[in-house]
Amino acid sequence: MTDASKTTAERATRDRPWMMRTYSGHSTAAASNELYRTNLSKGQTGLSIAFDLPTQTGYDPDDQMSRGEVGKVGVPVAHLGHMRTLLDQIPPGQMNTSMTINATAAWLLALYVANAEEQGVASNELRGTTQNDIVKEYLSRGTYIFPPAPSRRLIVDMVAWCAEHAPKWNPMNVCSYHLQEAGATPTQEIAYSMATAIDVLDAVRASGQVSDEQFSQVFGSISFFVNAGIRFVEEVCKLRAMTDMWEQIGRERYGVTDAKALRFRYGVQVNSLGLTEAQPENNVQRIVLEMLAVTLSKRARARSVQLPAWNEALGLPTPWDQQWSLRMQQVLAFETDLLEYGDIFDGSTVIEAKTDELRASAQAELDDVLEMGGAFEAVESLKSRLVSSMAQRTRRIESGEQTVVGVNEFRETTDSPLGGEGAILKVDHAVEAELVADVAAWRAARDQPAVDAALAELRAAAEGDHNVMPASIALARAGGTTGEWGNLMREVYGEFRAPTGVAGATGSAAGLGDVVEFVKSMAGGPPKFLVAKPGLDGHSNGAEQIAVAARDSGMEVVYSGIRLTPEQIAASARDEDPDVIGLSILSGSHLNLVPDVLDHLKAMGVDAPVVVGGIIPEDDRPRLREIGIAAIYTPKDYEIAGIMRDVAELAVAHRAD
């Protein structure tokens, strides 16, 4: 064979690459659509939509709860008009779309279906995924709305509806990704995600909405979304263990025999927890190595991959940053010879031994969860375990046992040429006012009697035992809004406050001994520290670790969990009379929410010093200091003992005033 013909033959036998995505969306549907079409033109092969927090938690842009959060961490989609704009010139019958949406998943799928219908595309032609894993929202990410039982009912309805009307759509994406972000060990990551899938599948089977003949298809429609961390060998083995366990669950628990349905199908985003604010250029090699962990093993290879950008620990990435992450995937898929071989780890004694070890430990943990009644019943216990795991990780980094390059070792650096003006994307604060006006105009122009009739139909379905998907789609067609769907469901099902996991967590930060002694010596007794999360940001890992460390330092800690309004925080401070108040915000809404909190504190006569932690760009910090914030902490401030000493010193100064 000539070299040319040999190359052609090799390419013909190469495996197809995984689907390549970038997780994106911001500001408005129009701006996000432009970004999507740009990324697709650069070779991206699937969409991964990031929705803003109001959309994820069932609020319209003009709701008081949405203040400061509109368009910040994703795209706002309040009605069918937004979905039309978001997907303009992106054919729904040809695109594979992943939507990171959980509590409001039924509603966003309804909007997606209604938009496709307008373009003549039937639901049975749609391909994509709704994340729709509410357990990990309770445990890690915080965008839940309803209690466990009705949340599970909504997932079951979606699974059953898709089995009949959208068989190519994955109605549930079980997310172990966010469990690792909350501190989960590989054993916990495997076990808790498998327990969640089992809980939902058991409920689908018990619902009577799916026939025995359809159940194999239903099992095959459940996909996973996993995390790839920096411990390369362990991550390869984790995915091989999950592949084996999922097939075993299908065969033994559900009697599935179809080989295609038994495949462990997962998408991946590599670890964001390990991205560092300090020396962020190091994140590039972290991302590449973590991508290899989920692509090298053919038997356990990801079906889709999306990579964060190198600077996501600083803020929203620019389109150029997202292009860089896409090019990483393309170089691996098209320049290397990876896809020309079978599984390069088969027969490796090291890989097989570690895989067996993880499978055995995960099975033991899974059995324990099932004995507690399953994932939905065991939320409080699982949350405490994850907070403890995260506390242990934090302690390892602070003590130097776990090296993080550029953070606790090799901190010497020179100025990066990648920084400077425009290095991260900032959402214009005017976007919120634009969306408030937009949703008002939408309501004024629609057929209100049709909306009212659709809402009545949805209420009847939710209060009864009819599947909620047809009524949700009817409401989407009629012009209903995200907030109207969410508020009706709140009225029917109520709202839920997930456990914080702080009280039951074990394992404190390193070096707290000196802080404990200082706290014991304080005149007037231990300080009271109020930790609070204003707005809709549900990423509570940092706040939980601060609360645990403060508790272990001997302080009295008040922490009520996520999603509090500025007024609620101020009222709590008025009633609790803390010595120091700590606010945690990671959604980019700090310049909106922090001043609101301070205004309410002043109005209620609270003068305790306030500290703020979160992802706060350097050029936003002077403004926070100007309005009176006593200290600002970001992810690079990993020495929790030092933060605890600062809090105690602030308490001493406050008492002396």
XYZ file of C-alpha atoms in Angstrom:
657
model
C 0.000 0.000 0.000
C 1.165 3.530 -0.661
C 1.505 5.870 2.273
C -1.540 7.809 1.075
C -3.789 4.729 0.782
C -2.539 3.391 4.116
C -3.480 6.659 5.798
C -6.940 6.473 4.235
C -7.416 2.895 5.470
C -6.314 3.806 8.983
C -8.793 6.681 9.090
C -11.589 4.402 7.891
C -11.086 2.105 10.904
C -10.787 4.883 13.469
C -13.462 5.109 16.143
C -15.855 8.007 15.903
C -14.852 10.847 18.240
C -16.957 11.650 21.255
C -19.409 14.533 21.019
C -17.620 17.816 21.677
C -19.407 20.490 23.672
C -18.686 23.682 25.571
C -20.895 24.568 28.529
C -22.098 28.069 27.768
C -24.814 30.669 27.973
C -24.967 34.152 29.454
C -26.672 37.538 29.361
C -29.552 37.025 26.910
C -30.917 34.414 24.530
C -29.684 36.477 21.565
C -26.123 36.781 22.909
C -26.033 33.079 23.767
C -27.342 32.097 20.334
C -24.537 34.053 18.719
C -22.030 32.252 20.950
C -23.539 28.839 20.137
C -23.462 29.399 16.393
C -19.876 30.650 16.625
C -18.787 27.572 18.582
C -20.602 25.223 16.186
C -18.847 26.877 13.247
C -15.526 26.073 14.937
C -16.242 22.345 15.039
C -18.275 21.906 18.225
C -20.665 18.986 17.619
C -23.274 19.407 20.358
C -24.847 22.091 22.539
C -24.573 22.281 26.306
C -26.838 25.022 27.619
C -26.094 26.828 30.871
C -29.232 28.476 32.283
C -29.159 31.345 34.746
C -30.169 30.775 38.362
C -33.694 32.243 38.122
C -34.466 29.868 35.246
C -33.036 26.932 37.167
C -35.050 27.733 40.274
C -38.342 28.676 38.637
C -38.440 32.475 38.807
C -39.097 35.117 36.180
C -36.561 37.957 35.757
C -38.869 40.445 37.486
C -39.265 38.339 40.633
C -37.631 39.808 43.748
C -35.703 36.551 44.191
C -34.044 37.086 40.801
C -32.463 40.408 41.741
C -28.787 40.473 40.799
C -28.843 36.993 39.258
C -30.378 37.472 35.792
C -28.065 36.245 33.031
C -25.060 35.897 35.342
C -24.146 32.191 35.286
C -26.201 31.210 32.257
C -28.891 32.289 29.840
C -32.328 33.429 31.079
C -35.216 31.568 29.451
C -38.525 32.832 30.782
C -40.839 31.911 27.894
C -41.124 30.323 24.453
C -39.897 33.490 22.753
C -36.574 33.144 24.517
C -36.269 29.499 23.433
C -36.967 30.515 19.828
C -34.207 33.136 19.980
C -31.790 30.866 21.815
C -32.003 28.186 19.114
C -32.422 30.443 16.087
C -30.802 28.867 12.990
C -29.964 25.716 14.994
C -32.198 22.937 13.580
C -33.723 20.995 16.511
C -34.041 17.826 14.446
C -30.295 17.774 13.762
C -28.765 19.119 16.986
C -27.956 17.055 20.091
C -28.672 19.404 22.995
C -27.742 18.942 26.635
C -29.532 21.146 29.149
C -28.165 21.611 32.664
C -31.553 21.893 34.313
C -32.977 19.981 37.248
C -35.874 21.313 39.329
C -37.464 22.972 36.285
C -36.408 20.265 33.806
C -39.985 19.356 32.828
C -40.682 22.989 31.962
C -37.523 23.566 29.905
C -38.095 20.328 27.999
C -41.665 21.535 27.360
C -40.309 24.785 25.894
C -37.793 22.847 23.793
C -40.532 20.551 22.444
C -42.889 23.474 21.721
C -40.147 25.313 19.833
C -39.354 22.205 17.780
C -43.043 21.734 16.943
C -43.211 25.284 15.594
C -40.452 24.299 13.153
C -42.212 21.108 12.078
C -39.986 18.770 14.104
C -41.830 16.102 16.095
C -40.704 15.194 19.603
C -39.723 11.679 18.515
C -36.975 13.216 16.369
C -35.335 15.163 19.192
C -31.946 14.123 20.542
C -30.436 15.417 23.735
C -30.392 15.264 27.489
C -31.977 16.952 30.460
C -29.727 16.730 33.507
C -32.666 16.295 35.895
C -30.889 14.839 38.964
C -32.434 16.475 41.998
C -30.584 14.387 44.605
C -27.245 15.942 43.738
C -28.965 19.347 43.942
C -29.832 18.572 47.554
C -26.287 17.337 48.160
C -24.120 19.778 46.269
C -25.409 22.313 43.776
C -28.472 23.799 45.430
C -30.877 24.518 42.551
C -33.665 22.394 43.997
C -37.199 23.690 44.627
C -39.527 20.909 45.746
C -39.313 18.182 48.417
C -37.917 14.776 47.447
C -41.179 12.901 46.776
C -42.743 15.383 44.312
C -39.334 16.002 42.738
C -39.037 12.294 42.031
C -42.588 12.273 40.668
C -41.646 15.001 38.142
C -38.610 12.980 37.018
C -40.733 9.839 36.655
C -43.278 11.725 34.549
C -40.511 12.961 32.251
C -39.000 9.483 31.891
C -42.395 7.973 31.076
C -43.350 10.737 28.632
C -40.025 10.496 26.801
C -40.311 6.708 26.535
C -43.523 7.192 24.570
C -43.022 10.515 22.777
C -39.256 11.264 22.661
C -37.430 7.913 22.696
C -34.139 9.426 21.466
C -34.063 11.930 24.333
C -32.302 11.141 27.617
C -34.807 12.338 30.243
C -32.371 12.021 33.127
C -28.660 12.658 33.374
C -27.511 11.246 36.720
C -24.801 13.598 37.959
C -21.854 12.331 39.893
C -19.980 15.406 38.615
C -21.292 17.742 41.294
C -20.762 15.153 44.017
C -17.011 15.280 43.380
C -17.206 19.080 43.405
C -18.741 18.760 46.890
C -15.851 16.592 48.086
C -17.007 13.070 47.204
C -14.397 10.341 47.055
C -14.508 8.083 43.968
C -16.299 5.478 46.075
C -18.974 7.975 47.118
C -19.254 9.382 43.608
C -19.993 5.943 42.162
C -22.299 4.774 44.942
C -24.466 7.867 45.336
C -25.039 8.302 41.611
C -25.926 4.634 41.174
C -28.290 4.867 44.162
C -30.034 7.859 42.580
C -30.501 6.027 39.281
C -31.884 2.963 41.076
C -34.302 5.116 43.088
C -35.705 6.713 39.928
C -35.877 3.470 37.926
C -37.684 1.705 40.773
C -40.168 4.591 40.913
C -40.701 4.492 37.126
C -41.430 0.780 37.298
C -43.803 1.261 40.253
C -45.662 4.118 38.528
C -47.301 1.829 35.997
C -46.681 4.387 33.240
C -44.163 2.194 31.416
C -44.834 -1.331 30.200
C -42.493 -4.234 30.862
C -41.679 -4.271 27.158
C -40.580 -0.599 27.288
C -38.437 -0.905 30.386
C -35.274 -1.966 28.585
C -35.556 1.211 26.494
C -36.104 3.266 29.665
C -33.004 1.768 31.293
C -31.011 2.589 28.177
C -32.237 6.197 28.206
C -30.677 6.928 31.613
C -27.340 8.633 31.067
C -24.736 9.926 33.502
C -22.664 13.077 33.820
C -19.370 12.465 35.566
C -16.368 14.363 36.827
C -12.762 13.671 35.911
C -10.334 14.792 38.585
C -6.571 15.128 38.536
C -5.776 11.692 40.017
C -5.394 10.251 36.554
C -5.124 6.495 37.191
C -7.873 6.516 39.804
C -10.232 8.337 37.434
C -9.640 5.827 34.613
C -10.438 3.010 37.021
C -13.492 4.803 38.392
C -15.061 4.941 34.935
C -14.239 1.292 34.235
C -15.841 0.369 37.579
C -18.968 2.413 36.794
C -19.230 0.724 33.391
C -19.163 -2.721 34.999
C -21.542 -1.848 37.844
C -24.165 -0.270 35.568
C -24.311 -3.361 33.372
C -24.605 -5.555 36.466
C -27.463 -3.419 37.853
C -29.284 -3.614 34.525
C -28.980 -7.372 34.244
C -29.553 -8.382 37.863
C -32.002 -5.778 39.194
C -34.037 -5.019 36.086
C -33.580 -8.047 33.833
C -32.242 -6.013 30.908
C -30.536 -8.191 28.307
C -30.099 -5.864 25.323
C -26.389 -5.089 25.072
C -26.989 -1.611 23.674
C -29.348 -0.670 26.522
C -26.820 -1.936 29.077
C -24.059 0.429 27.962
C -22.893 2.929 30.544
C -23.435 6.154 28.609
C -21.943 9.240 30.126
C -20.873 12.743 29.351
C -18.155 14.500 31.252
C -16.887 17.870 32.300
C -13.486 17.731 33.848
C -12.985 18.950 37.377
C -13.724 22.608 38.106
C -13.000 22.201 41.830
C -9.310 21.747 41.017
C -9.036 24.884 38.876
C -7.025 27.518 40.678
C -7.221 31.283 40.840
C -3.506 31.390 41.630
C -1.393 30.780 38.497
C -4.506 29.988 36.432
C -2.368 29.054 33.431
C -1.692 25.761 35.267
C -5.339 24.913 34.681
C -4.571 24.200 31.025
C -2.484 21.112 31.777
C -4.942 20.053 34.468
C -7.773 20.126 31.944
C -5.794 18.142 29.357
C -4.777 15.425 31.831
C -8.311 15.121 33.162
C -9.655 14.830 29.606
C -7.297 11.894 29.003
C -8.719 10.043 31.998
C -12.140 9.786 30.315
C -10.999 9.159 26.735
C -8.019 6.752 26.824
C -9.956 3.645 27.921
C -12.117 2.655 24.929
C -14.338 0.372 27.028
C -15.189 3.242 29.375
C -14.834 6.207 27.015
C -17.085 9.251 27.437
C -19.828 9.723 24.856
C -19.544 13.507 25.118
C -16.946 15.833 26.613
C -17.124 19.464 27.621
C -14.118 21.210 29.072
C -14.013 24.281 31.297
C -11.815 27.156 30.233
C -8.471 27.800 31.870
C -9.726 30.948 33.654
C -13.105 29.812 35.026
C -11.786 30.167 38.578
C -11.633 33.910 37.834
C -15.016 34.430 36.153
C -16.914 33.757 32.936
C -14.626 32.712 30.054
C -14.527 34.689 26.820
C -15.326 33.063 23.442
C -11.574 32.783 22.787
C -11.110 30.856 26.043
C -13.900 28.469 25.057
C -12.288 28.017 21.649
C -9.056 26.985 23.371
C -10.891 24.281 25.318
C -12.599 23.022 22.162
C -9.268 22.869 20.344
C -7.864 20.664 23.132
C -10.498 18.054 22.299
C -9.938 18.359 18.564
C -6.174 17.881 18.835
C -6.683 14.705 20.872
C -9.382 13.320 18.559
C -7.940 14.228 15.162
C -4.160 14.611 15.530
C -3.295 11.701 17.813
C -3.721 7.992 17.073
C -5.911 7.352 20.141
C -8.999 6.346 18.156
C -7.137 3.778 16.057
C -6.725 1.222 18.861
C -8.741 -0.965 21.157
C -8.690 -0.467 24.902
C -5.061 0.177 25.789
C -5.639 -0.727 29.459
C -7.065 -4.211 28.953
C -4.745 -6.699 30.651
C -3.093 -4.130 32.897
C -2.780 -5.672 36.359
C -2.510 -2.231 37.953
C -5.672 -0.911 36.277
C -7.676 -4.086 36.913
C -6.666 -4.249 40.576
C -7.621 -0.620 41.221
C -10.870 -1.047 39.279
C -11.768 -4.104 41.378
C -10.965 -2.203 44.574
C -13.192 0.737 43.613
C -16.015 -1.523 42.459
C -15.989 -3.417 45.773
C -15.896 -0.285 47.951
C -18.585 1.412 45.861
C -20.841 -1.647 46.046
C -20.520 -1.661 49.849
C -21.373 2.046 49.991
C -24.275 1.548 47.569
C -25.658 -1.302 49.662
C -25.494 0.960 52.730
C -27.465 3.708 50.967
C -30.085 1.238 49.752
C -30.453 -0.106 53.292
C -31.212 3.471 54.430
C -34.143 3.528 51.987
C -32.354 4.825 48.909
C -30.826 8.111 47.828
C -33.980 10.217 48.231
C -34.499 9.006 51.812
C -30.840 9.254 52.807
C -30.204 12.858 51.714
C -29.342 14.176 55.189
C -26.853 11.402 55.926
C -25.226 11.646 52.484
C -24.913 15.416 52.814
C -23.052 15.090 56.119
C -20.705 12.529 54.583
C -19.885 14.846 51.680
C -19.260 17.843 53.950
C -16.904 15.634 55.973
C -15.097 14.484 52.814
C -14.667 18.075 51.683
C -13.363 19.071 55.116
C -10.756 16.313 54.876
C -9.720 17.510 51.405
C -9.431 21.080 52.669
C -7.291 19.918 55.586
C -4.965 17.946 53.294
C -4.358 21.003 51.109
C -3.854 23.363 54.047
C -1.431 20.980 55.762
C 0.528 20.380 52.546
C -0.314 16.677 52.457
C -2.033 17.260 49.084
C -0.010 19.414 46.715
C -1.738 21.963 44.520
C 0.863 23.545 42.253
C 0.873 27.340 42.480
C -1.319 27.316 45.593
C 0.479 25.568 48.453
C 3.682 24.663 46.560
C 5.726 26.294 43.781
C 4.071 29.642 44.329
C 6.853 31.663 42.715
C 5.528 33.184 39.502
C 5.905 35.908 36.920
C 3.143 38.063 35.510
C 0.930 36.235 33.028
C 0.503 37.692 29.521
C -2.988 36.122 29.453
C -4.484 38.573 31.947
C -5.407 42.199 31.629
C -8.486 44.097 30.520
C -11.163 41.866 29.033
C -9.579 38.649 30.299
C -12.923 37.466 31.668
C -16.436 38.091 30.460
C -18.663 40.319 32.591
C -22.417 40.480 32.206
C -23.728 44.024 31.853
C -25.962 44.937 34.812
C -28.382 46.490 32.282
C -29.292 42.984 31.104
C -31.528 42.507 34.131
C -33.610 45.619 33.388
C -33.832 44.535 29.740
C -35.203 41.125 30.726
C -37.641 42.604 33.243
C -39.105 44.778 30.475
C -39.081 41.843 28.067
C -41.140 39.540 30.278
C -43.658 42.325 30.989
C -44.105 42.915 27.259
C -44.473 39.171 26.658
C -47.264 38.879 29.238
C -49.058 41.932 27.807
C -49.053 40.561 24.252
C -50.169 36.970 24.873
C -53.633 35.386 24.971
C -54.225 35.499 28.717
C -57.361 33.280 28.731
C -55.342 30.586 26.931
C -52.592 30.878 29.556
C -55.124 30.681 32.381
C -56.690 27.559 30.877
C -53.264 25.938 30.473
C -52.353 26.769 34.075
C -55.601 25.174 35.263
C -54.808 22.066 33.225
C -51.310 21.919 34.739
C -52.665 22.309 38.275
C -55.107 19.452 37.731
C -52.308 17.203 36.470
C -49.961 18.118 39.316
C -52.600 17.670 42.006
C -53.801 14.420 40.464
C -52.006 11.465 38.952
C -51.827 12.562 35.327
C -48.422 13.018 33.701
C -47.434 16.708 33.929
C -45.579 16.847 30.602
C -48.567 17.306 28.238
C -49.933 20.145 30.388
C -46.482 21.742 30.636
C -46.118 21.661 26.852
C -49.595 23.180 26.483
C -48.594 25.989 28.858
C -45.396 26.599 26.864
C -47.410 26.877 23.633
C -49.917 29.258 25.259
C -47.169 31.652 26.391
C -46.718 30.731 30.045
C -43.534 31.750 31.826
C -40.926 29.979 33.893
C -42.083 31.812 37.013
C -45.733 30.894 36.407
C -44.848 27.212 36.019
C -42.585 27.363 39.078
C -45.028 29.249 41.292
C -47.898 26.907 40.481
C -45.753 23.893 41.299
C -44.643 25.534 44.554
C -48.283 25.990 45.498
C -49.012 22.320 44.819
C -45.844 20.683 46.147
C -44.353 23.204 48.566
C -40.705 24.228 48.850
C -37.825 22.348 50.423
C -34.849 23.383 52.538
C -32.128 20.793 52.111
C -29.931 19.873 55.098
C -26.671 21.815 55.375
C -24.675 18.815 56.579
C -22.645 21.033 58.901
C -23.862 19.660 62.235
C -23.023 16.077 61.356
C -19.751 16.771 59.555
C -16.437 15.601 60.955
C -12.901 16.738 60.234
C -11.732 20.294 60.721
C -9.116 22.405 59.006
C -5.453 22.120 59.936
C -3.833 24.528 62.343
C -6.924 25.522 64.301
C -5.283 24.929 67.682
C -4.012 28.498 68.025
C -7.379 29.887 66.931
C -9.164 27.727 69.501
C -6.916 29.089 72.272
C -7.455 32.662 71.091
C -11.225 32.195 71.024
C -11.149 30.753 74.542
C -9.289 33.840 75.753
C -11.772 36.352 74.318
C -13.477 38.619 76.813
C -17.209 38.047 76.681
C -16.920 34.466 75.510
C -16.724 32.887 72.053
C -17.810 35.070 69.131
C -21.001 34.438 67.207
C -20.415 34.120 63.465
C -23.349 34.391 61.048
C -22.593 32.690 57.709
C -25.100 33.430 54.932
C -25.613 32.917 51.209
C -27.686 35.703 49.623
C -29.414 35.284 46.278
C -29.989 32.095 44.299
C -26.406 30.777 44.273
C -26.561 27.197 45.539
C -22.849 26.335 45.494
C -22.484 26.042 49.248
C -19.237 24.060 49.629
C -17.191 27.080 50.679
C -19.794 28.371 53.116
C -20.140 24.906 54.660
C -16.380 24.542 55.126
C -16.178 27.978 56.751
C -19.073 27.067 59.054
C -17.455 23.750 60.026
C -14.077 25.418 60.679
C -15.696 28.174 62.755
C -17.535 25.574 64.802
C -14.311 23.624 65.352
C -12.577 26.870 66.341
C -14.993 27.203 69.252
C -17.203 29.897 67.724
C -20.973 29.893 67.860
C -22.072 29.476 64.243
C -25.376 30.459 62.674
C -25.795 28.978 59.193
C -29.218 28.471 57.636
C -28.194 27.206 54.215
C -28.689 28.699 50.768
C -31.013 31.097 48.948
C -31.714 33.818 51.470
C -32.856 37.307 50.561
C -30.809 40.284 51.806
C -33.741 41.193 54.051
C -33.838 37.687 55.569
C -30.104 37.827 56.283
C -30.422 41.227 57.937
C -33.384 40.058 60.020
C -31.390 37.032 61.162
C -28.482 39.302 62.110
C -30.848 41.580 64.043
C -32.260 38.618 65.971
C -29.013 36.681 66.485
C -26.743 39.686 67.240
C -23.580 38.184 65.680
C -20.089 39.565 66.171
C -19.207 39.017 62.494
C -21.276 38.342 59.351
C -19.855 36.313 56.460
C -21.459 36.375 53.004
C -20.670 33.735 50.379
C -21.450 34.466 46.695
C -20.088 32.562 43.691
C -22.591 33.587 41.009
C -21.065 36.943 40.079
C -23.905 38.883 41.740
C -21.787 40.305 44.584
C -21.979 43.930 43.364
C -25.782 43.720 43.438
C -26.427 41.639 46.534
C -23.754 42.826 48.972
C -24.915 46.480 48.914
C -28.492 45.270 49.400
C -27.485 43.274 52.462
C -25.594 46.257 53.895
C -28.587 48.553 53.336
C -30.919 46.181 55.168
C -28.400 45.716 58.004
C -28.171 49.478 58.449
C -31.952 49.867 58.380
C -32.277 47.226 61.118
C -29.572 48.749 63.289
C -26.984 45.992 62.827
C -23.383 47.234 62.852
C -21.426 43.953 62.901
C -18.490 43.818 60.446
C -19.168 41.980 57.186
C -16.726 39.783 55.245
C -17.333 38.383 51.768
C -16.078 35.233 50.064
C -16.508 33.917 46.530
C -15.342 34.278 42.946
C -14.709 38.016 42.986
C -12.615 39.582 40.196
C -9.733 41.753 41.364
C -11.196 44.957 39.935
C -14.487 44.450 41.831
C -12.777 44.369 45.215
C -12.141 48.108 45.638
C -15.875 48.779 45.276
C -16.681 46.256 48.017
C -14.097 47.807 50.317
C -15.473 51.287 49.620
C -18.924 50.309 50.852
C -17.510 48.930 54.079
C -16.660 45.242 53.591
C -14.072 44.352 56.221
C -12.326 41.521 54.324
C -12.605 39.699 50.991
C -11.656 36.060 50.427
C -11.425 34.177 47.128
C -10.502 30.556 46.237
C -6.794 31.354 46.471
C -7.241 31.953 50.218
C -7.040 28.276 51.124
C -5.615 28.725 54.660
C -8.860 28.439 56.598
C -7.115 28.756 59.965
C -5.947 32.206 58.893
C -9.490 33.176 57.905
C -10.785 31.973 61.268
C -8.192 34.071 63.078
C -9.253 37.104 61.000
C -12.887 36.544 61.984
C -11.994 36.257 65.650
C -9.883 39.448 65.482
C -12.770 41.293 63.822
C -15.052 40.127 66.618
C -12.629 41.469 69.228
C -12.447 44.843 67.453
C -16.241 44.991 67.114
C -16.757 44.330 70.815
C -14.276 47.068 71.645
C -16.173 49.695 69.604
